[in-house]
mmCIF file of C-alpha atoms in Angstrom:
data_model
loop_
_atom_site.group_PDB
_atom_site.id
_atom_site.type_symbol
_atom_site.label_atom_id
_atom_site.label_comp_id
_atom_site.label_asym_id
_atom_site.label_seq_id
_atom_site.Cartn_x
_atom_site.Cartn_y
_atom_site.Cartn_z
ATOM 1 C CA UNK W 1 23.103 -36.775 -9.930
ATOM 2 C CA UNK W 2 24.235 -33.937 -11.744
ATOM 3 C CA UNK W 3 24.058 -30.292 -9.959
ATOM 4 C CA UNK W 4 22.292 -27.102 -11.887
ATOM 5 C CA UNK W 5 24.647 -24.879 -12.378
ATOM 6 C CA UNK W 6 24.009 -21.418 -11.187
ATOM 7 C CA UNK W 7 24.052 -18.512 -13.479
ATOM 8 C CA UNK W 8 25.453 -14.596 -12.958
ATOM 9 C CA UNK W 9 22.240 -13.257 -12.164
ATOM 10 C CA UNK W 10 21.005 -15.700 -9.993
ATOM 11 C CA UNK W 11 24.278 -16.042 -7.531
ATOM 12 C CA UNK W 12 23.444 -11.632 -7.932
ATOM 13 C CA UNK W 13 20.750 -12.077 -6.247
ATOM 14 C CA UNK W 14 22.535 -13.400 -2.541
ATOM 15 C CA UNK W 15 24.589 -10.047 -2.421
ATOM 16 C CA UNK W 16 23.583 -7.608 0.040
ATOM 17 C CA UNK W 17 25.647 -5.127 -1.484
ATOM 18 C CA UNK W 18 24.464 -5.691 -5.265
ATOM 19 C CA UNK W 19 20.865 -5.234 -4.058
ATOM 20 C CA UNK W 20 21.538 -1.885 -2.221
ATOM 21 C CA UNK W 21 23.400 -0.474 -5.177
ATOM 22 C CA UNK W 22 20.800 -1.740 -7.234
ATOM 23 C CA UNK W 23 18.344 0.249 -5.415
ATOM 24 C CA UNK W 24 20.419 3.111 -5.043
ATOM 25 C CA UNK W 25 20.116 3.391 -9.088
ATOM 26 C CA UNK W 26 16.392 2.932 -9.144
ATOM 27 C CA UNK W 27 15.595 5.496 -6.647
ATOM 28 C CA UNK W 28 17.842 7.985 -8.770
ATOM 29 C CA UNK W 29 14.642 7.087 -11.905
ATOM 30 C CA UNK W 30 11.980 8.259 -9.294
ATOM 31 C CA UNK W 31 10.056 11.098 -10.223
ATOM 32 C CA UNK W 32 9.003 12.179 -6.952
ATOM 33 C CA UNK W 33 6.162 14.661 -6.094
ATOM 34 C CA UNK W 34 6.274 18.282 -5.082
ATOM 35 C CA UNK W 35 6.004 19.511 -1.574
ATOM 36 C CA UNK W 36 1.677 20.737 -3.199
ATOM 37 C CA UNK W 37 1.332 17.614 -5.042
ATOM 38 C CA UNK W 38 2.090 16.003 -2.056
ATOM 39 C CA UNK W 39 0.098 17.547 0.319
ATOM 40 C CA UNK W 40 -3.018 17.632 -1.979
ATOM 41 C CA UNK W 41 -2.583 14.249 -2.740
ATOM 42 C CA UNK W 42 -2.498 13.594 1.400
ATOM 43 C CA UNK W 43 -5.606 15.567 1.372
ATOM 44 C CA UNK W 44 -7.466 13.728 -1.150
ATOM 45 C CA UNK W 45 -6.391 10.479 0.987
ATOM 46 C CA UNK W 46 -7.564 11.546 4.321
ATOM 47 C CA UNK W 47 -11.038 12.921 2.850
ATOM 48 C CA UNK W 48 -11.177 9.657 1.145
ATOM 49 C CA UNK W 49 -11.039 7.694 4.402
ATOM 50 C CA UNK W 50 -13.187 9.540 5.963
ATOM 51 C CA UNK W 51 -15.958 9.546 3.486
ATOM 52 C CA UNK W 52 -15.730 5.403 4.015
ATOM 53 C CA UNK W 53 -15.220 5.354 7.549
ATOM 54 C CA UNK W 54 -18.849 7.099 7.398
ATOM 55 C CA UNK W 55 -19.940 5.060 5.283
ATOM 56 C CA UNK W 56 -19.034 1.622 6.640
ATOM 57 C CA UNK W 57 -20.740 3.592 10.091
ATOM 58 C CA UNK W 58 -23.969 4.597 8.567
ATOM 59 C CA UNK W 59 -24.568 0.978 6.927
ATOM 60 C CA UNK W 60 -23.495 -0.453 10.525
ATOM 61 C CA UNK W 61 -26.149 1.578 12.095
ATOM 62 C CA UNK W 62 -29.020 0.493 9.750
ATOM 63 C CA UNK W 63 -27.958 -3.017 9.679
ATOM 64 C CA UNK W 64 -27.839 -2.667 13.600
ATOM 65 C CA UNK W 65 -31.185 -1.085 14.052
ATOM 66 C CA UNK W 66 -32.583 -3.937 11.686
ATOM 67 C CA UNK W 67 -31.201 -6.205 14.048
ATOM 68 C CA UNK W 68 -32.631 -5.044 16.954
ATOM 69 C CA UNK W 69 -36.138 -4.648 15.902
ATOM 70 C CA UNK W 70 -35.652 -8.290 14.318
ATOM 71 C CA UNK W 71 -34.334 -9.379 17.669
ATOM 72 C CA UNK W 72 -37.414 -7.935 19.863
#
């Protein structure tokens, strides 16, 4: 039975040391957001969730008042 042989940049991919260097270098390409961009953007999330959190409630309530009146 013969054995696959193993290439560079798959035995690259066992080193713990190659990865974190890798990463290193691809963090340094990030264009990361300003301290405003980032708060408006954490803004825009919260309002976001709560907008469906009410929403997921108000369809609850109907579908549980339909219940109940179904149910007496």
């Amino acid at each position: 039975m013969a054995v696959p042989e193993t290439t560079d940049t798959e035995n690259k991919g066992f080193s713990i040391s190659t990865f974190l260097s890798e990463t290193k270098v691809e963090l340094k390409k990030v264009t990361w957001p300003t301290k405003q961009e980032l708060i408006a953007n954490t803004i825009v999330v919260i309002i976001a969730v709560v907008l469906c959190a009410a929403l997921i409630w108000i369809i609850d309530s109907i579908f549980s008042m339909l219940f109940r009146m179904i149910l007496q």
